[in-house]
Every structure is written in structure tokens, then in C-alpha cells.
């Protein structure tokens, strides 16, 4: 997230009487001050406001601004770009402070956070170290806006560092592309790189607007949707030496930019719009401030600065900018851990003030004791072997916390699970919460996805395969699917997938083959055109249904109702009757599985922490199965009596966690529902 200011420092010139910099001058005190404003906005908005400030976007843009200026100067001078030494020096610059804060945060999480949070922290810890944290968060569907601070990860802020690290690799490659073009065309480096960065800007901005409108949670963390912000900084760096504006106009633009940046997060609600076109606001605001701080060479240096440059260059502002990187690193984990320990979702004014003061002190400490001693002299890239050594030391520091934590926790849990294997009876064992036995609950923290979710054996092949990519990637089958005398197709969303865990043992016993067509959030419900689910699911539903019909299975299994968390407003999925009739018309018997009860509470955390989160079934499901309205056209499967015995939905049964979260059942538990499915199928198949 933070600006890599080494390019700024490496081209620092002697102080001038005027705060303004001439075109071509290196050091810009006003930009150091702009960094301070950006980090202050980020911290204040995180601690008290709970909205996106636009400060991160400014950091991303300015980092490319300085990076571009450095490389263009090398191209103009005919010097080799030396990409390898550049990358080593960049990550030597970035990693020490980040690694120290990352290791300290992980250690604090080990001591302070519950075991249920550990697996995600392990994954995010390794991802942050490898500069891919943004892709992990995007893939996990983390909603940066909808989660209150107490529920966010203490490592979530490393997403922007990951994006910046990826751009530090990509941008030099663009300059490598530009070098031969400059030679072949005999055009200036500025012109060639302006065209290249212009293409990146236009393409990435268009993609960002499209993806933000379609899948905004993913877009927020998507590097591709952020490249245009870096490209804007590069284009500004290339254009700035040629900008000629009157002093009064520069001042007006500078103040407009500074005020626009400060009020960005208050004036516009960026919840559903970042990083699409709304992110142009902070980017343009920062660009105006930078333009305002540049004096034409023919302007007398004694003329006073009428713009915000004088304010941005004051000592208190520059002091804050000096620690901007460290402050960004430390403030977020301090905030999240503080809120978690105090069990608050929002910091009070006094709490927030204390968090900010502590963050400032720790940031100064990190800058003095970690950043400054390892910083290379101005303009130098250092010896490669020393840079490699610093990078390896940083990686080793984080690994020294993550490895023993993850390995010992997982090994101990697996050993206990093996020792008590016979006692994991799930739905067959009843409520075992608080029985006093030292039997670890399964799935254990850190269990693999295969241990937590039902999976079939292999991707679809032969007559079960399709050329439609979205359907093929979601299609799996059992090994005997092609040769079995009877074939069952399961189609729908993650809730359909979870119940295949009960179907698989029954199918194995009866010699049935199984094919699964699953896409998250996409049941066979009909979605209204123009909605997010319609754009994501409708094409897949149509194509998956056509594939299922072409396979001509003996039976189809799907989720037929939709439950509402902590509400009896369970309903038959829209379009259920038409879907059933379509399969029946092809002679395919259809079995509709009733949805399981859902909650607003994370029921797995309740089970692991031994909290009393059991709830009455009437709180989560309708009194009567809504699918009964379909009559005898469909075979109804209802696991409710086994999930909620005697009307009480349990979080633990037979030393097995019933749920994985607030709405999905765990695979170890669902497997124990196989006898219940076999019983119901036996009765239905006789009818």
C-alpha cells in the first residue's frame, strides 16, 4: 500500500528557498506531505469512520510516479535497466518492516485469537509473505466493506502491499518492452512509455469498471482492476515536465485536489464502486496536488507558494510522512486485535485515540530500528548477495513463527483424532457437547478442504464432459460413473454439494455412479434478470441442466428449498415446479432435498469454543416443508430430524461439529447422515 519513497530519496537535491520543485527536480517535499495526508486518512477512516478513504489509491499511484521517473531517466541516459538488481533492492526495501510486523502480528494472533481463526491466518500469513495476499482474499470472497472491523483479519491490509509488489515486477517488464521500441522507432522514451502506459490505463480502467459492477468484492483485490491507478501515476510522471500552468491556477487546482482527497470518503459511498470509476476521485485529487507543486523553470524561486505545498512541507506533516509505511503496517493489526480482545465492533473516540497513539509510537520504532538501519544509501541498489541475504532473513523470520505454529497444531490435532476415531459418531451419537471427555472436535482447525467438504473422485470425462468451460470446471464424477448400472446426477450450489457426502456412501453400497454439477451460489432457482445472481448463474444453470438431461441419469438430486438465517421464512425455490416437470418429462426421477437450518452466528466457532449456540428448529425452518406443495411428482428428502433432534438444532453431535460456518454442514457430520438418506430412499423407491 505505501509509497516506496526510495525513488524520492535517491534523487533528492539540496534544499531550495522555495518549497516548489522545478520540472526535472528530484526531491518533492510536498509529495512526502501528500503521503502523510493519505496515511492519516487511511488510519482515521479505519479507526473511526468505517469507510474507504481513497488514501490507499493515492499511495498506489505515487509509487508508480517515482518508479517511472527513475526508469525513464535510465532509458534517456542509455543505461541498462538492470531489472534483477532493481527487484532485489525493491524487496530489500519493502520486506524488513513488513516481515517484522507480520511476524509480530502472527505471534499475537497465536496468543489472542481462537483456534477457529488459525487456519485462515496461516493461509494469509504465507500469502502476505509471498505478496499474493490480495488473490487469497479475492478467492475467499472477503467483503472489505460488509465486515465490521472486529470480524476482519488482522492481516487483511497486506492486500495492497501484495498488489504493489506485483506491480514492482510487472512495471520493469513494461520498460523492457519499451527499450527495443525506442530503438526501432527512434522515438523518445517518454513518448513510447506514454503509449504503453496509456494502453494499460485504458484497458485496466475499462476492466475495473466492468468487474466492479459485476463482482465488486473480487474486483477490490484484483491486481488487474488496479493497474490503471499505477498507470495514472506513470503517465503523470511522464507528462509533468511538460506542464505549464500559471501560478494562480496551480494554487487553485492544488487546493481543490487536497480538499477533494480529504472529503472523498465522506462525499461518496465507495462501498459498491471501488476500484471502478469512483477511484478516479482520489487519483485525480492527488494528481492535482502534485501538479500544483511543480514550478515552471522560468518562474522566480522567491515567489511564494499559494497552493497547499507550503502546508504539506511543514515539519509535522513531513514527520508523519516519514513513518507512513510503518504506520500503515502497524495500525490495522493493532485496531483489529484491540477490538477482538475487547469484543467490540467499533472503536470509541477514546479507544481510537489510544490506538492511533500506540500505532504512531510503534511506527516510529519500526522506522528507526528496522527500516533505517537496512536502508541503502541514496541512489544505490546494493550488492545482490547482501540484498538476497536480507530478503532471506525476512522470509525466515516469518517462517519461524508460522511453521512451528501450523505444524505442531496440525500434528497434535491429527494424533488426537486418530486416537479417538471410534468416538466420532456424528448424527448417530447425539449431543456430546460438555460430556467431559477429552475428544477433540472434528473437523480440526487447519483441516484440508477434502476433510471439510464432500468431493467426488475426478473431473468429468467421456460422455459426462462438455466443451462449456464454466460447466466443465464444476463437473466431477465417481470412478465408476461410466460403468455403473444406475447413475445419479447431483446439481446445484454448495448446499447440494454438501449433501452428496451422505449420498456417496449410499451410492457405493448400491453400486450407483454419481456425477456432480456444482457452482457456488447457483441452485436451480430462477433468478430475475438484471441481478448479480442472474448474471453469474443463469448461463451456468441453463448449460448444466442441458448437460444433465443429455446424460440421461436414472435420478436427479438437488436442493429444492431455501432457508433464511434465524428465520422461519423458508421457501420453495423459484421455478422449482417447472424444473421438476422438465426432468420428469425425460423420464428422470427427481429427488428434492430440503435445505438445512441456517444462522447468523458462526456455529463452527460455537462448537469449537464450547459456546451454547443450539437453537430451536422453528427459529430457522418453516413448520412444514414448503416442497410438499410439489406433491408426489418429487421424492422429498428431509434431514431435519437428524440435524435438529427433538426440535433442537445442535452445533455438536457425536464429537463432530455439525456446521462449518453459519450455514454449511461439515463433511464429517454429513457422512453420518447416510443411514438417514438410505432409510428415506428405501421408502421412496418402494412407492
PDB file of N, CA, C and O in Angstrom, residues 333-387:
ATOM      1  N   UNK A 333      -3.417  -4.183  12.390  1.00  0.00           N
ATOM      2  CA  UNK A 333      -3.459  -5.278  13.362  1.00  0.00           C
ATOM      3  C   UNK A 333      -3.712  -4.798  14.786  1.00  0.00           C
ATOM      4  O   UNK A 333      -4.376  -5.500  15.571  1.00  0.00           O
ATOM      5  N   UNK A 334      -3.191  -3.617  15.141  1.00  0.00           N
ATOM      6  CA  UNK A 334      -3.470  -3.096  16.486  1.00  0.00           C
ATOM      7  C   UNK A 334      -4.965  -2.853  16.646  1.00  0.00           C
ATOM      8  O   UNK A 334      -5.576  -3.213  17.663  1.00  0.00           O
ATOM      9  N   UNK A 335      -5.587  -2.251  15.635  1.00  0.00           N
ATOM     10  CA  UNK A 335      -7.025  -1.993  15.684  1.00  0.00           C
ATOM     11  C   UNK A 335      -7.823  -3.282  15.802  1.00  0.00           C
ATOM     12  O   UNK A 335      -8.698  -3.411  16.678  1.00  0.00           O
ATOM     13  N   UNK A 336      -7.525  -4.256  14.941  1.00  0.00           N
ATOM     14  CA  UNK A 336      -8.320  -5.485  14.919  1.00  0.00           C
ATOM     15  C   UNK A 336      -8.129  -6.296  16.196  1.00  0.00           C
ATOM     16  O   UNK A 336      -9.103  -6.804  16.778  1.00  0.00           O
ATOM     17  N   UNK A 337      -6.912  -6.415  16.658  1.00  0.00           N
ATOM     18  CA  UNK A 337      -6.673  -7.188  17.881  1.00  0.00           C
ATOM     19  C   UNK A 337      -7.286  -6.486  19.088  1.00  0.00           C
ATOM     20  O   UNK A 337      -7.817  -7.142  19.994  1.00  0.00           O
ATOM     21  N   UNK A 338      -7.229  -5.179  19.110  1.00  0.00           N
ATOM     22  CA  UNK A 338      -7.853  -4.419  20.203  1.00  0.00           C
ATOM     23  C   UNK A 338      -9.359  -4.689  20.235  1.00  0.00           C
ATOM     24  O   UNK A 338      -9.928  -4.984  21.293  1.00  0.00           O
ATOM     25  N   UNK A 339     -10.002  -4.571  19.100  1.00  0.00           N
ATOM     26  CA  UNK A 339     -11.445  -4.791  19.039  1.00  0.00           C
ATOM     27  C   UNK A 339     -11.805  -6.229  19.367  1.00  0.00           C
ATOM     28  O   UNK A 339     -12.825  -6.495  20.013  1.00  0.00           O
ATOM     29  N   UNK A 340     -10.989  -7.177  18.921  1.00  0.00           N
ATOM     30  CA  UNK A 340     -11.266  -8.593  19.182  1.00  0.00           C
ATOM     31  C   UNK A 340     -11.168  -8.898  20.665  1.00  0.00           C
ATOM     32  O   UNK A 340     -12.051  -9.553  21.243  1.00  0.00           O
ATOM     33  N   UNK A 341     -10.104  -8.446  21.303  1.00  0.00           N
ATOM     34  CA  UNK A 341      -9.907  -8.721  22.727  1.00  0.00           C
ATOM     35  C   UNK A 341     -10.998  -8.061  23.557  1.00  0.00           C
ATOM     36  O   UNK A 341     -11.514  -8.648  24.518  1.00  0.00           O
ATOM     37  N   UNK A 342     -11.389  -6.858  23.189  1.00  0.00           N
ATOM     38  CA  UNK A 342     -12.419  -6.138  23.945  1.00  0.00           C
ATOM     39  C   UNK A 342     -13.833  -6.502  23.504  1.00  0.00           C
ATOM     40  O   UNK A 342     -14.813  -6.006  24.063  1.00  0.00           O
ATOM     41  N   UNK A 343     -13.934  -7.370  22.461  1.00  0.00           N
ATOM     42  CA  UNK A 343     -15.219  -7.832  21.950  1.00  0.00           C
ATOM     43  C   UNK A 343     -16.105  -6.663  21.530  1.00  0.00           C
ATOM     44  O   UNK A 343     -17.304  -6.620  21.814  1.00  0.00           O
ATOM     45  N   UNK A 344     -15.499  -5.701  20.857  1.00  0.00           N
ATOM     46  CA  UNK A 344     -16.220  -4.555  20.303  1.00  0.00           C
ATOM     47  C   UNK A 344     -16.195  -4.639  18.785  1.00  0.00           C
ATOM     48  O   UNK A 344     -15.315  -5.266  18.197  1.00  0.00           O
ATOM     49  N   UNK A 345     -17.163  -4.020  18.173  1.00  0.00           N
ATOM     50  CA  UNK A 345     -17.183  -3.962  16.711  1.00  0.00           C
ATOM     51  C   UNK A 345     -16.776  -2.594  16.176  1.00  0.00           C
ATOM     52  O   UNK A 345     -16.566  -2.435  14.986  1.00  0.00           O
ATOM     53  N   UNK A 346     -16.651  -1.622  17.049  1.00  0.00           N
ATOM     54  CA  UNK A 346     -16.289  -0.267  16.630  1.00  0.00           C
ATOM     55  C   UNK A 346     -15.512   0.393  17.757  1.00  0.00           C
ATOM     56  O   UNK A 346     -15.835   0.221  18.936  1.00  0.00           O
ATOM     57  N   UNK A 347     -14.475   1.125  17.408  1.00  0.00           N
ATOM     58  CA  UNK A 347     -13.687   1.820  18.416  1.00  0.00           C
ATOM     59  C   UNK A 347     -14.396   3.104  18.850  1.00  0.00           C
ATOM     60  O   UNK A 347     -14.900   3.854  18.016  1.00  0.00           O
ATOM     61  N   UNK A 348     -14.443   3.341  20.161  1.00  0.00           N
ATOM     62  CA  UNK A 348     -14.945   4.618  20.660  1.00  0.00           C
ATOM     63  C   UNK A 348     -13.923   5.705  20.339  1.00  0.00           C
ATOM     64  O   UNK A 348     -12.809   5.427  19.884  1.00  0.00           O
ATOM     65  N   UNK A 349     -14.279   6.945  20.610  1.00  0.00           N
ATOM     66  CA  UNK A 349     -13.341   8.022  20.320  1.00  0.00           C
ATOM     67  C   UNK A 349     -12.060   7.866  21.129  1.00  0.00           C
ATOM     68  O   UNK A 349     -10.952   7.979  20.593  1.00  0.00           O
ATOM     69  N   UNK A 350     -12.203   7.580  22.427  1.00  0.00           N
ATOM     70  CA  UNK A 350     -11.019   7.448  23.276  1.00  0.00           C
ATOM     71  C   UNK A 350     -10.213   6.201  22.917  1.00  0.00           C
ATOM     72  O   UNK A 350      -8.974   6.247  22.882  1.00  0.00           O
ATOM     73  N   UNK A 351     -10.905   5.092  22.658  1.00  0.00           N
ATOM     74  CA  UNK A 351     -10.203   3.884  22.227  1.00  0.00           C
ATOM     75  C   UNK A 351      -9.441   4.140  20.933  1.00  0.00           C
ATOM     76  O   UNK A 351      -8.275   3.756  20.783  1.00  0.00           O
ATOM     77  N   UNK A 352     -10.111   4.790  19.989  1.00  0.00           N
ATOM     78  CA  UNK A 352      -9.468   5.075  18.718  1.00  0.00           C
ATOM     79  C   UNK A 352      -8.264   5.983  18.875  1.00  0.00           C
ATOM     80  O   UNK A 352      -7.232   5.795  18.214  1.00  0.00           O
ATOM     81  N   UNK A 353      -8.387   6.977  19.773  1.00  0.00           N
ATOM     82  CA  UNK A 353      -7.267   7.881  20.014  1.00  0.00           C
ATOM     83  C   UNK A 353      -6.070   7.117  20.573  1.00  0.00           C
ATOM     84  O   UNK A 353      -4.922   7.335  20.148  1.00  0.00           O
ATOM     85  N   UNK A 354      -6.339   6.212  21.494  1.00  0.00           N
ATOM     86  CA  UNK A 354      -5.262   5.400  22.066  1.00  0.00           C
ATOM     87  C   UNK A 354      -4.639   4.490  21.012  1.00  0.00           C
ATOM     88  O   UNK A 354      -3.410   4.335  20.948  1.00  0.00           O
ATOM     89  N   UNK A 355      -5.469   3.896  20.165  1.00  0.00           N
ATOM     90  CA  UNK A 355      -4.962   3.025  19.088  1.00  0.00           C
ATOM     91  C   UNK A 355      -4.045   3.812  18.156  1.00  0.00           C
ATOM     92  O   UNK A 355      -2.977   3.332  17.759  1.00  0.00           O
ATOM     93  N   UNK A 356      -4.431   5.036  17.827  1.00  0.00           N
ATOM     94  CA  UNK A 356      -3.626   5.848  16.922  1.00  0.00           C
ATOM     95  C   UNK A 356      -2.302   6.245  17.573  1.00  0.00           C
ATOM     96  O   UNK A 356      -1.236   6.194  16.942  1.00  0.00           O
ATOM     97  N   UNK A 357      -2.348   6.620  18.853  1.00  0.00           N
ATOM     98  CA  UNK A 357      -1.115   6.994  19.559  1.00  0.00           C
ATOM     99  C   UNK A 357      -0.154   5.808  19.624  1.00  0.00           C
ATOM    100  O   UNK A 357       1.045   5.943  19.338  1.00  0.00           O
ATOM    101  N   UNK A 358      -0.675   4.648  19.997  1.00  0.00           N
ATOM    102  CA  UNK A 358       0.169   3.444  20.061  1.00  0.00           C
ATOM    103  C   UNK A 358       0.732   3.129  18.677  1.00  0.00           C
ATOM    104  O   UNK A 358       1.912   2.765  18.540  1.00  0.00           O
ATOM    105  N   UNK A 359      -0.090   3.276  17.646  1.00  0.00           N
ATOM    106  CA  UNK A 359       0.364   2.997  16.283  1.00  0.00           C
ATOM    107  C   UNK A 359       1.483   3.954  15.872  1.00  0.00           C
ATOM    108  O   UNK A 359       2.468   3.541  15.239  1.00  0.00           O
ATOM    109  N   UNK A 360       1.347   5.233  16.233  1.00  0.00           N
ATOM    110  CA  UNK A 360       2.383   6.211  15.897  1.00  0.00           C
ATOM    111  C   UNK A 360       3.704   5.873  16.583  1.00  0.00           C
ATOM    112  O   UNK A 360       4.784   5.961  15.969  1.00  0.00           O
ATOM    113  N   UNK A 361       3.626   5.482  17.847  1.00  0.00           N
ATOM    114  CA  UNK A 361       4.847   5.132  18.587  1.00  0.00           C
ATOM    115  C   UNK A 361       5.513   3.901  17.983  1.00  0.00           C
ATOM    116  O   UNK A 361       6.735   3.871  17.757  1.00  0.00           O
ATOM    117  N   UNK A 362       4.718   2.877  17.684  1.00  0.00           N
ATOM    118  CA  UNK A 362       5.287   1.659  17.101  1.00  0.00           C
ATOM    119  C   UNK A 362       5.815   1.915  15.691  1.00  0.00           C
ATOM    120  O   UNK A 362       6.833   1.341  15.286  1.00  0.00           O
ATOM    121  N   UNK A 363       5.134   2.756  14.940  1.00  0.00           N
ATOM    122  CA  UNK A 363       5.613   3.080  13.596  1.00  0.00           C
ATOM    123  C   UNK A 363       6.968   3.767  13.651  1.00  0.00           C
ATOM    124  O   UNK A 363       7.875   3.460  12.870  1.00  0.00           O
ATOM    125  N   UNK A 364       7.122   4.729  14.578  1.00  0.00           N
ATOM    126  CA  UNK A 364       8.410   5.399  14.728  1.00  0.00           C
ATOM    127  C   UNK A 364       9.496   4.399  15.114  1.00  0.00           C
ATOM    128  O   UNK A 364      10.634   4.444  14.631  1.00  0.00           O
ATOM    129  N   UNK A 365       9.139   3.439  15.991  1.00  0.00           N
ATOM    130  CA  UNK A 365      10.095   2.424  16.427  1.00  0.00           C
ATOM    131  C   UNK A 365      10.524   1.534  15.265  1.00  0.00           C
ATOM    132  O   UNK A 365      11.712   1.242  15.091  1.00  0.00           O
ATOM    133  N   UNK A 366       9.548   1.103  14.460  1.00  0.00           N
ATOM    134  CA  UNK A 366       9.868   0.253  13.310  1.00  0.00           C
ATOM    135  C   UNK A 366      10.747   1.006  12.314  1.00  0.00           C
ATOM    136  O   UNK A 366      11.707   0.456  11.763  1.00  0.00           O
ATOM    137  N   UNK A 367      10.443   2.286  12.098  1.00  0.00           N
ATOM    138  CA  UNK A 367      11.245   3.076  11.167  1.00  0.00           C
ATOM    139  C   UNK A 367      12.688   3.213  11.653  1.00  0.00           C
ATOM    140  O   UNK A 367      13.641   3.035  10.889  1.00  0.00           O
ATOM    141  N   UNK A 368      12.856   3.509  12.940  1.00  0.00           N
ATOM    142  CA  UNK A 368      14.193   3.740  13.489  1.00  0.00           C
ATOM    143  C   UNK A 368      15.009   2.460  13.619  1.00  0.00           C
ATOM    144  O   UNK A 368      16.206   2.439  13.309  1.00  0.00           O
ATOM    145  N   UNK A 369      14.368   1.377  14.073  1.00  0.00           N
ATOM    146  CA  UNK A 369      15.115   0.169  14.407  1.00  0.00           C
ATOM    147  C   UNK A 369      15.166  -0.860  13.285  1.00  0.00           C
ATOM    148  O   UNK A 369      16.016  -1.756  13.306  1.00  0.00           O
ATOM    149  N   UNK A 370      14.242  -0.763  12.318  1.00  0.00           N
ATOM    150  CA  UNK A 370      14.198  -1.774  11.256  1.00  0.00           C
ATOM    151  C   UNK A 370      14.464  -1.153   9.891  1.00  0.00           C
ATOM    152  O   UNK A 370      15.385  -1.549   9.172  1.00  0.00           O
ATOM    153  N   UNK A 371      13.658  -0.180   9.521  1.00  0.00           N
ATOM    154  CA  UNK A 371      13.798   0.411   8.179  1.00  0.00           C
ATOM    155  C   UNK A 371      15.127   1.136   7.989  1.00  0.00           C
ATOM    156  O   UNK A 371      15.885   0.861   7.051  1.00  0.00           O
ATOM    157  N   UNK A 372      15.407   2.072   8.865  1.00  0.00           N
ATOM    158  CA  UNK A 372      16.562   2.940   8.665  1.00  0.00           C
ATOM    159  C   UNK A 372      17.892   2.178   8.661  1.00  0.00           C
ATOM    160  O   UNK A 372      18.744   2.424   7.793  1.00  0.00           O
ATOM    161  N   UNK A 373      18.141   1.241   9.591  1.00  0.00           N
ATOM    162  CA  UNK A 373      19.438   0.547   9.578  1.00  0.00           C
ATOM    163  C   UNK A 373      19.676  -0.272   8.309  1.00  0.00           C
ATOM    164  O   UNK A 373      20.830  -0.487   7.922  1.00  0.00           O
ATOM    165  N   UNK A 374      18.600  -0.750   7.660  1.00  0.00           N
ATOM    166  CA  UNK A 374      18.755  -1.604   6.483  1.00  0.00           C
ATOM    167  C   UNK A 374      18.581  -0.846   5.177  1.00  0.00           C
ATOM    168  O   UNK A 374      18.705  -1.434   4.107  1.00  0.00           O
ATOM    169  N   UNK A 375      18.308   0.443   5.267  1.00  0.00           N
ATOM    170  CA  UNK A 375      18.068   1.228   4.059  1.00  0.00           C
ATOM    171  C   UNK A 375      19.379   1.462   3.322  1.00  0.00           C
ATOM    172  O   UNK A 375      20.413   1.776   3.914  1.00  0.00           O
ATOM    173  N   UNK A 376      19.326   1.301   2.010  1.00  0.00           N
ATOM    174  CA  UNK A 376      20.502   1.525   1.179  1.00  0.00           C
ATOM    175  C   UNK A 376      20.781   3.015   1.048  1.00  0.00           C
ATOM    176  O   UNK A 376      19.859   3.841   1.119  1.00  0.00           O
ATOM    177  N   UNK A 377      22.047   3.409   0.840  1.00  0.00           N
ATOM    178  CA  UNK A 377      22.356   4.825   0.603  1.00  0.00           C
ATOM    179  C   UNK A 377      21.612   5.339  -0.630  1.00  0.00           C
ATOM    180  O   UNK A 377      21.276   4.583  -1.544  1.00  0.00           O
ATOM    181  N   UNK A 378      21.359   6.631  -0.658  1.00  0.00           N
ATOM    182  CA  UNK A 378      20.594   7.246  -1.740  1.00  0.00           C
ATOM    183  C   UNK A 378      21.195   6.925  -3.097  1.00  0.00           C
ATOM    184  O   UNK A 378      22.397   7.084  -3.319  1.00  0.00           O
ATOM    185  N   UNK A 379      20.350   6.451  -4.006  1.00  0.00           N
ATOM    186  CA  UNK A 379      20.764   6.182  -5.372  1.00  0.00           C
ATOM    187  C   UNK A 379      21.452   4.853  -5.594  1.00  0.00           C
ATOM    188  O   UNK A 379      21.789   4.525  -6.737  1.00  0.00           O
ATOM    189  N   UNK A 380      21.669   4.063  -4.542  1.00  0.00           N
ATOM    190  CA  UNK A 380      22.367   2.788  -4.689  1.00  0.00           C
ATOM    191  C   UNK A 380      21.388   1.618  -4.616  1.00  0.00           C
ATOM    192  O   UNK A 380      20.368   1.689  -3.922  1.00  0.00           O
ATOM    193  N   UNK A 381      21.715   0.550  -5.325  1.00  0.00           N
ATOM    194  CA  UNK A 381      20.892  -0.662  -5.298  1.00  0.00           C
ATOM    195  C   UNK A 381      21.492  -1.757  -4.437  1.00  0.00           C
ATOM    196  O   UNK A 381      20.848  -2.772  -4.197  1.00  0.00           O
ATOM    197  N   UNK A 382      22.706  -1.563  -3.979  1.00  0.00           N
ATOM    198  CA  UNK A 382      23.325  -2.530  -3.089  1.00  0.00           C
ATOM    199  C   UNK A 382      23.870  -3.744  -3.817  1.00  0.00           C
ATOM    200  O   UNK A 382      23.577  -3.982  -4.986  1.00  0.00           O
ATOM    201  N   UNK A 383      24.663  -4.516  -3.101  1.00  0.00           N
ATOM    202  CA  UNK A 383      25.208  -5.733  -3.676  1.00  0.00           C
ATOM    203  C   UNK A 383      24.146  -6.827  -3.689  1.00  0.00           C
ATOM    204  O   UNK A 383      23.448  -7.017  -2.684  1.00  0.00           O
ATOM    205  N   UNK A 384      24.039  -7.558  -4.791  1.00  0.00           N
ATOM    206  CA  UNK A 384      22.971  -8.563  -4.897  1.00  0.00           C
ATOM    207  C   UNK A 384      22.970  -9.578  -3.765  1.00  0.00           C
ATOM    208  O   UNK A 384      21.904  -9.916  -3.225  1.00  0.00           O
ATOM    209  N   UNK A 385      24.156 -10.077  -3.384  1.00  0.00           N
ATOM    210  CA  UNK A 385      24.179 -11.131  -2.366  1.00  0.00           C
ATOM    211  C   UNK A 385      23.706 -10.603  -1.017  1.00  0.00           C
ATOM    212  O   UNK A 385      23.083 -11.320  -0.236  1.00  0.00           O
ATOM    213  N   UNK A 386      23.991  -9.330  -0.737  1.00  0.00           N
ATOM    214  CA  UNK A 386      23.505  -8.761   0.516  1.00  0.00           C
ATOM    215  C   UNK A 386      21.990  -8.563   0.472  1.00  0.00           C
ATOM    216  O   UNK A 386      21.299  -8.787   1.472  1.00  0.00           O
ATOM    217  N   UNK A 387      21.500  -8.135  -0.668  1.00  0.00           N
ATOM    218  CA  UNK A 387      20.048  -7.978  -0.811  1.00  0.00           C
ATOM    219  C   UNK A 387      19.339  -9.321  -0.642  1.00  0.00           C
ATOM    220  O   UNK A 387      18.308  -9.413   0.034  1.00  0.00           O
TER     221      UNK A 387
END
